[in-house]
Coordinates of C-alpha atoms and ligand atoms in Angstrom, one line a residue:
M1 CA -7.2 -10.3 -29.6
F2 CA -7.4 -9.6 -25.8
E3 CA -8.8 -13.2 -25.4
G4 CA -9.5 -14.1 -22.0
I5 CA -9.7 -10.6 -20.7
I6 CA -12.8 -9.6 -19.3
G7 CA -14.3 -6.1 -19.5
H8 CA -12.1 -2.9 -20.0
D9 CA -13.7 -2.8 -23.6
F10 CA -13.2 0.9 -24.0
Q11 CA -9.4 0.6 -23.2
K12 CA -9.0 -2.5 -25.5
N13 CA -10.5 -0.5 -28.3
I14 CA -8.3 2.5 -27.9
L15 CA -5.1 0.0 -28.0
L16 CA -6.5 -2.0 -30.8
R17 CA -7.1 0.9 -32.9
A18 CA -3.7 2.3 -32.0
A19 CA -1.9 -0.8 -33.0
Q20 CA -3.9 -1.2 -36.3
D21 CA -3.4 2.6 -37.4
N22 CA 0.2 2.2 -36.5
L23 CA -0.2 5.0 -34.0
A24 CA 1.1 3.7 -30.9
S25 CA 2.4 5.9 -28.6
H26 CA 6.1 5.5 -27.1
S27 CA 4.8 5.5 -23.6
Y28 CA 1.6 4.5 -21.9
L29 CA 0.6 4.6 -18.1
F30 CA -1.7 2.1 -17.3
A31 CA -3.3 3.2 -14.2
G32 CA -6.2 1.6 -12.1
P33 CA -6.8 -0.7 -9.0
D34 CA -4.6 -3.8 -8.3
G35 CA -5.7 -7.1 -9.9
I36 CA -8.1 -6.2 -12.5
G37 CA -6.0 -7.1 -15.6
K38 CA -3.9 -4.2 -16.5
K39 CA -0.8 -6.1 -16.8
M40 CA -2.7 -8.8 -19.0
V41 CA -4.0 -6.1 -21.2
A42 CA -0.4 -4.6 -21.5
V43 CA 0.9 -8.2 -22.7
E44 CA -2.0 -8.5 -25.3
F45 CA -1.2 -5.0 -26.5
A46 CA 2.5 -6.3 -26.9
K47 CA 1.2 -9.1 -28.9
L48 CA -1.1 -6.9 -31.1
L49 CA 1.9 -4.6 -32.0
N50 CA 4.3 -7.6 -33.0
C51 CA 1.6 -10.0 -34.3
G52 CA 2.5 -11.8 -37.4
G53 CA -0.7 -12.2 -38.7
A54 CA -3.7 -13.4 -36.6
L55 CA -3.9 -17.4 -36.5
P56 CA -6.6 -18.1 -34.2
G57 CA -5.9 -21.2 -32.1
P58 CA -7.7 -22.8 -29.0
A59 CA -9.6 -20.2 -26.9
G60 CA -9.4 -17.7 -29.8
K61 CA -5.8 -16.9 -28.9
C62 CA -3.4 -16.1 -31.8
V63 CA -0.7 -18.7 -32.3
C64 CA 1.6 -17.0 -34.8
A65 CA 5.0 -17.4 -33.7
S66 CA 5.3 -14.1 -32.3
C67 CA 2.4 -14.1 -30.1
R68 CA 3.2 -17.7 -28.8
K69 CA 6.6 -16.4 -27.8
I70 CA 5.1 -13.6 -25.9
E71 CA 2.6 -15.6 -24.3
K72 CA 5.3 -17.9 -23.1
G73 CA 7.3 -14.9 -22.1
I74 CA 10.3 -15.8 -24.2
H75 CA 10.0 -13.1 -27.1
P76 CA 13.5 -11.5 -27.4
D77 CA 12.0 -7.8 -28.0
V78 CA 9.2 -8.1 -25.5
A79 CA 10.1 -7.6 -21.6
L80 CA 7.7 -7.9 -18.7
V81 CA 9.8 -6.3 -15.9
E82 CA 8.6 -7.3 -12.3
F83 CA 10.6 -6.3 -9.5
A84 CA 9.3 -9.1 -7.2
G85 CA 10.2 -8.6 -3.8
V86 CA 12.0 -5.3 -4.4
K87 CA 10.7 -2.5 -2.1
N88 CA 12.6 0.2 -3.9
I89 CA 13.6 0.1 -7.4
K90 CA 16.8 1.9 -7.7
V91 CA 18.9 3.8 -10.5
D92 CA 20.9 0.7 -11.5
Q93 CA 18.0 -1.6 -11.9
V94 CA 16.3 0.6 -14.0
R95 CA 19.3 0.9 -16.1
D96 CA 20.1 -2.9 -15.9
E97 CA 16.4 -4.2 -16.4
I98 CA 14.8 -1.6 -18.5
E99 CA 17.2 0.6 -20.5
E100 CA 19.5 -2.0 -21.6
R101 CA 16.5 -3.8 -23.1
L102 CA 15.2 -0.9 -24.8
Y103 CA 18.5 0.2 -26.4
L104 CA 19.0 -3.2 -28.1
R105 CA 17.7 -3.4 -31.6
P106 CA 14.7 -5.3 -31.9
F107 CA 15.7 -8.5 -33.6
E108 CA 12.5 -10.3 -34.2
G109 CA 9.7 -8.0 -33.8
R110 CA 8.4 -4.7 -35.1
F111 CA 8.4 -3.2 -31.8
K112 CA 10.6 -3.5 -28.7
V113 CA 8.0 -3.4 -25.9
V114 CA 9.0 -3.1 -22.3
I115 CA 6.2 -3.3 -19.5
V116 CA 7.0 -2.2 -16.2
D117 CA 4.6 -3.6 -13.5
E118 CA 4.1 -1.9 -10.3
S119 CA 6.2 1.1 -11.7
E120 CA 5.4 3.1 -8.6
R121 CA 8.1 1.3 -6.8
M122 CA 10.8 3.3 -8.5
N123 CA 12.4 5.5 -6.2
Q124 CA 12.9 9.3 -6.8
N125 CA 16.2 8.9 -8.5
A126 CA 15.1 6.0 -10.6
Q127 CA 12.1 7.9 -11.8
S128 CA 14.4 10.8 -12.7
A129 CA 16.6 8.6 -14.6
F130 CA 13.9 6.9 -16.4
L131 CA 12.6 10.2 -17.4
K132 CA 15.4 10.8 -19.7
T133 CA 14.6 7.5 -21.5
L134 CA 11.1 8.9 -21.8
E135 CA 12.2 12.2 -23.4
E136 CA 14.1 10.4 -26.1
P137 CA 12.6 7.0 -26.6
P138 CA 14.5 4.7 -28.7
P139 CA 12.8 4.5 -32.2
G140 CA 10.3 1.5 -32.4
S141 CA 10.0 1.2 -28.8
V142 CA 6.8 1.1 -26.6
I143 CA 7.0 1.6 -22.9
I144 CA 4.2 0.8 -20.7
L145 CA 4.2 1.8 -17.0
V146 CA 1.6 -0.2 -14.9
T147 CA 0.5 1.1 -11.6
S148 CA -2.0 1.2 -9.2
R149 CA -0.7 4.3 -7.4
P150 CA -0.2 6.9 -10.4
D151 CA 0.3 9.7 -7.6
S152 CA 3.3 8.0 -6.6
L153 CA 5.1 8.8 -10.1
L154 CA 6.7 12.1 -10.8
P155 CA 4.3 14.5 -12.4
T156 CA 6.8 15.1 -15.2
L157 CA 7.0 11.2 -15.8
R158 CA 3.2 10.9 -16.0
S159 CA 2.9 13.9 -18.4
R160 CA 5.2 12.1 -20.9
C161 CA 2.9 9.0 -20.8
Q162 CA -0.5 8.6 -22.7
T163 CA -2.6 7.5 -19.5
V164 CA -5.0 4.7 -20.1
E165 CA -7.4 4.7 -16.9
F166 CA -8.6 1.2 -15.8
S167 CA -11.4 0.9 -13.4
A168 CA -12.5 -2.0 -11.1
L169 CA -14.8 -4.4 -13.0
P170 CA -18.5 -3.9 -12.1
D171 CA -19.8 -6.5 -9.3
D172 CA -22.3 -8.0 -11.4
L173 CA -19.9 -8.8 -14.3
V174 CA -17.3 -10.5 -12.1
A175 CA -20.1 -12.4 -10.3
G176 CA -21.4 -13.4 -13.6
V177 CA -17.9 -15.0 -14.7
L178 CA -17.8 -16.6 -11.1
R179 CA -20.9 -18.2 -11.5
E180 CA -20.1 -19.7 -14.9
Q181 CA -16.5 -20.4 -14.6
G182 CA -16.3 -20.9 -10.7
G183 CA -19.6 -22.8 -10.2
M184 CA -20.4 -20.5 -7.5
S185 CA -24.1 -19.6 -6.4
P186 CA -25.5 -16.3 -7.0
E187 CA -24.8 -15.3 -3.3
E188 CA -21.5 -16.7 -3.2
A189 CA -20.5 -15.0 -6.5
L190 CA -21.5 -11.7 -5.3
L191 CA -20.0 -11.8 -2.0
A192 CA -16.7 -13.2 -3.7
S193 CA -16.8 -10.4 -6.4
R194 CA -16.9 -7.7 -3.5
L195 CA -14.4 -9.4 -1.3
S196 CA -11.9 -9.5 -4.5
G197 CA -12.3 -5.9 -5.2
G198 CA -13.4 -6.7 -8.8
S199 CA -10.5 -9.0 -9.5
I200 CA -11.6 -12.1 -11.0
G201 CA -8.5 -14.0 -10.6
K202 CA -8.6 -13.5 -7.0
A203 CA -12.2 -14.3 -6.7
L204 CA -11.7 -17.5 -8.5
G205 CA -9.4 -18.5 -5.9
F206 CA -11.9 -18.2 -3.2
D207 CA -12.8 -21.7 -2.5
G208 CA -15.1 -23.0 0.2
G209 CA -12.5 -23.2 2.8
L210 CA -11.2 -19.6 2.3
L211 CA -14.8 -18.3 2.6
E212 CA -15.1 -20.3 5.7
W213 CA -11.8 -18.8 7.2
R214 CA -13.1 -15.3 6.5
R215 CA -16.5 -16.2 8.0
E216 CA -14.7 -17.3 11.2
L217 CA -12.5 -14.0 11.0
I218 CA -15.3 -11.7 10.5
T219 CA -17.3 -13.5 13.5
R220 CA -14.4 -13.0 15.7
L221 CA -13.8 -9.5 14.8
G222 CA -17.5 -8.7 15.6
N223 CA -17.4 -10.3 18.8
I224 CA -14.1 -9.0 20.0
R225 CA -14.2 -8.1 23.5
K226 CA -12.8 -4.9 25.0
N227 CA -8.9 -5.3 25.6
S228 CA -9.3 -9.1 25.9
A229 CA -6.1 -10.6 25.4
S230 CA -7.4 -14.0 24.7
D231 CA -9.8 -12.6 21.9
I232 CA -6.8 -10.4 20.5
S233 CA -4.4 -13.4 20.4
S234 CA -6.8 -15.9 19.1
L235 CA -7.5 -13.3 16.1
T236 CA -3.7 -13.1 15.4
E237 CA -3.6 -16.8 15.6
H238 CA -6.5 -17.4 13.2
I239 CA -4.7 -14.8 10.6
S240 CA -1.3 -16.8 10.9
S241 CA -2.9 -20.3 10.4
G242 CA -4.9 -19.1 7.7
A243 CA -6.5 -20.7 4.6
S244 CA -3.6 -20.5 2.1
P245 CA -0.3 -22.3 2.6
D246 CA 1.9 -19.2 1.4
E247 CA 2.2 -17.0 4.3
T248 CA 2.4 -13.6 2.4
E249 CA -0.7 -14.7 0.3
R250 CA -2.5 -15.5 3.9
L251 CA -1.4 -12.3 5.3
E252 CA -2.6 -10.4 2.4
L253 CA -5.9 -11.8 2.4
G254 CA -6.2 -11.6 6.2
F255 CA -5.6 -7.9 5.9
R256 CA -7.9 -7.4 3.0
F257 CA -10.6 -8.9 5.1
I258 CA -9.8 -6.6 8.0
M259 CA -9.7 -3.5 5.9
L260 CA -13.1 -4.3 4.3
W261 CA -14.6 -4.8 7.8
I262 CA -13.4 -1.6 8.9
R263 CA -14.4 0.2 5.8
D264 CA -17.8 -1.3 6.2
L265 CA -18.1 -0.1 9.8
A266 CA -17.2 3.3 8.2
L267 CA -19.9 3.0 5.6
A268 CA -22.5 1.9 8.0
R269 CA -21.7 4.9 10.2
I270 CA -22.6 7.2 7.2
G271 CA -25.6 5.2 6.2
S272 CA -24.0 3.9 2.9
G273 CA -25.7 0.7 1.3
R274 CA -22.3 -0.2 -0.2
I275 CA -21.4 -2.8 2.5
T276 CA -19.1 -5.7 1.4
N277 CA -20.0 -8.0 4.3
T278 CA -23.7 -8.2 3.4
D279 CA -23.8 -11.8 5.2
F280 CA -22.7 -9.8 8.4
M281 CA -25.2 -7.0 8.4
E282 CA -26.3 -7.1 11.8
S283 CA -22.9 -7.4 13.3
V284 CA -21.6 -4.6 11.0
N285 CA -24.4 -2.2 12.1
N286 CA -23.9 -3.1 15.9
E287 CA -20.3 -2.5 15.8
A288 CA -20.5 0.6 13.6
R289 CA -22.6 2.2 16.5
K290 CA -19.9 2.1 18.9
W291 CA -17.6 4.2 16.8
D292 CA -16.8 7.8 15.8
L293 CA -16.4 7.9 12.2
K294 CA -13.0 9.8 12.6
D295 CA -11.6 7.1 14.9
L296 CA -12.7 4.6 12.1
L297 CA -10.7 6.2 9.3
E298 CA -7.9 6.7 11.8
I299 CA -7.8 2.8 12.3
E300 CA -8.1 2.1 8.7
R301 CA -5.0 4.3 8.1
Q302 CA -3.1 2.5 10.9
A303 CA -4.2 -0.7 9.3
E304 CA -2.8 0.4 6.0
R305 CA 0.4 1.2 7.8
A306 CA 0.5 -2.2 9.8
W307 CA 0.2 -4.0 6.2
Y308 CA 3.0 -1.7 5.0
D309 CA 5.2 -2.5 7.9
I310 CA 4.8 -6.3 7.6
V311 CA 5.2 -6.4 4.0
R312 CA 7.8 -3.7 3.2
A313 CA 9.6 -3.3 6.3
N314 CA 9.8 -6.8 7.5
A315 CA 8.2 -6.1 10.9
N316 CA 7.2 -8.7 13.4
T317 CA 3.7 -10.0 12.0
K318 CA 2.5 -11.1 15.5
L319 CA 3.3 -7.7 17.2
V320 CA 1.8 -5.6 14.5
L321 CA -1.3 -7.6 14.0
D322 CA -1.7 -7.8 18.2
N323 CA -1.4 -4.0 18.2
L324 CA -4.1 -3.5 15.5
F325 CA -6.6 -5.8 17.2
I326 CA -6.0 -4.1 20.5
K327 CA -7.2 -0.8 18.8
L328 CA -9.9 -2.6 16.9
S329 CA -11.1 -3.9 20.4
V330 CA -11.1 -0.5 22.2
N331 CA -14.7 0.3 21.6
S332 CA -15.9 -3.2 21.6
G333 CA -17.9 -4.9 24.3
M334 CA -19.7 -1.7 25.3
G335 CA -22.6 -2.2 23.1
Ligands
ZN401 ZN1 -0.2 -13.3 -33.5

């Protein structure tokens, strides 16, 4: 089991033992950074709980009827709840999407499993309503709350769950997979691993075009002139015309690279060796010298806010980006 999921051995062992010994908890909190496979582990755990006797098929995956249905997302007792595009999960959505499924009797499997991805998006009322379910879980049910922001969940909610902590996969592990599966050179693989924040899925999507796009972005960021309108608008233009055809994905990558750039400046400022943009060391060090650490941390906070405004509050992308680049240009060109 857990075929195709790399790393997280400790977590997989805990879950495997719980399933084998029939000691699964009623509720779990899978907490850890985005994009490292928490949701995939949850789905595999649901398979383990309901597996009809492992039948190894291609790629080592079990092909029993139950596991196949879960893999396809059509098992009647296993629900992966993803509130795609929903900013704020409200009480009635919790009732409709989560509780209704839980209180129906399992009709095929041994366990009814509900996986709630990005569960921190439940608003306070929704979380309070959900707490009641966690206090008196329906028999035979296993609820898995997946989150990258456990501190956005009510402490009372968290304390009802058995927490399984996930960490980002180590760079060298991710880089190894990228060399083998993605055919990247050792240098490309290490860079892609760091740029992706240890997410193999994301890093495998980093093709030559995207890396070139990022290289251009970092070059422009490193050469931005103080309050230069043309530098600023060309940076915004670069992000908007980016390497992915999907706008949200493009923006997400753009922001990710901008945030890593700002973080690198802060790290260089304090003399840390954990720089991501290792192919731009000179540029990072030059820029970092022009900044106070506290201003960099403030800009980092503003960049996070800008990302939130665009994705969750539907702010005007061009305005938000222009604003961010103006702030980033304030200390530039003075070196
Ligand atoms: Zn199976």
